[in-house]
Amino acid sequence: MSIRYSQDFKDSLVKLHHYNFCLAMNLLNHSSETRTLTYLGLDQASREMMLDQIDFG
């Protein structure tokens, strides 16, 4: 059975991804990181942009 989630829920998971990606994968019942990243709309450009914002100080 496939469950469709609202965009707000997906956006919340994107924020959650910042803190705990494994939990987001588990909540979505995904077996691969690639599937979760695709589902959440986090393509290579988005990931690079997010990484650029991290201060490794």
Tab-separated table of C-alpha atoms in Angstrom:
chain	number	residue	atom	x	y	z
A	1	MET	CA	0.000	0.000	0.000
A	2	SER	CA	1.374	3.395	-0.989
A	3	ILE	CA	0.766	6.363	1.281
A	4	ARG	CA	0.807	9.894	-0.120
A	5	TYR	CA	2.056	12.607	2.196
A	6	SER	CA	1.287	16.314	2.012
A	7	GLN	CA	3.916	18.817	0.914
A	8	ASP	CA	3.976	20.228	4.466
A	9	PHE	CA	4.878	16.798	5.782
A	10	LYS	CA	7.626	16.461	3.178
A	11	ASP	CA	8.964	19.912	4.092
A	12	SER	CA	9.009	18.887	7.747
A	13	LEU	CA	10.995	15.794	6.824
A	14	VAL	CA	13.489	17.933	4.905
A	15	LYS	CA	14.048	19.884	8.126
A	16	LEU	CA	14.254	16.606	10.008
A	17	HIS	CA	16.806	15.409	7.450
A	18	HIS	CA	19.097	18.127	8.739
A	19	TYR	CA	19.023	16.497	12.157
A	20	ASN	CA	18.411	12.783	11.620
A	21	PHE	CA	18.223	11.358	8.128
A	22	CYS	CA	17.851	7.785	9.349
A	23	LEU	CA	14.681	8.702	11.221
A	24	ALA	CA	13.238	10.297	8.076
A	25	MET	CA	14.040	7.125	6.115
A	26	ASN	CA	12.370	5.010	8.772
A	27	LEU	CA	9.241	7.179	8.912
A	28	LEU	CA	8.890	6.873	5.138
A	29	ASN	CA	9.686	3.161	5.214
A	30	HIS	CA	12.417	3.611	2.597
A	31	SER	CA	15.221	1.091	2.283
A	32	SER	CA	17.684	3.374	0.508
A	33	GLU	CA	19.041	6.865	1.055
A	34	THR	CA	18.690	7.597	-2.648
A	35	ARG	CA	14.963	6.923	-2.581
A	36	THR	CA	14.476	9.204	0.425
A	37	LEU	CA	16.587	11.989	-1.072
A	38	THR	CA	14.626	11.795	-4.318
A	39	TYR	CA	11.281	11.714	-2.497
A	40	LEU	CA	12.218	14.790	-0.460
A	41	GLY	CA	13.430	16.609	-3.571
A	42	LEU	CA	17.036	16.849	-2.433
A	43	ASP	CA	18.971	16.588	-5.663
A	44	GLN	CA	22.730	17.007	-6.076
A	45	ALA	CA	22.505	20.795	-6.434
A	46	SER	CA	20.401	21.083	-3.260
A	47	ARG	CA	22.818	18.902	-1.315
A	48	GLU	CA	25.800	20.939	-2.510
A	49	MET	CA	24.046	24.166	-1.521
A	50	MET	CA	23.299	22.745	1.944
A	51	LEU	CA	26.909	21.610	2.353
A	52	ASP	CA	28.175	25.056	1.330
A	53	GLN	CA	26.208	26.551	4.232
A	54	ILE	CA	27.883	24.378	6.890
A	55	ASP	CA	30.571	26.135	8.921
A	56	PHE	CA	33.232	23.530	9.593
A	57	GLY	CA	35.048	26.258	11.588
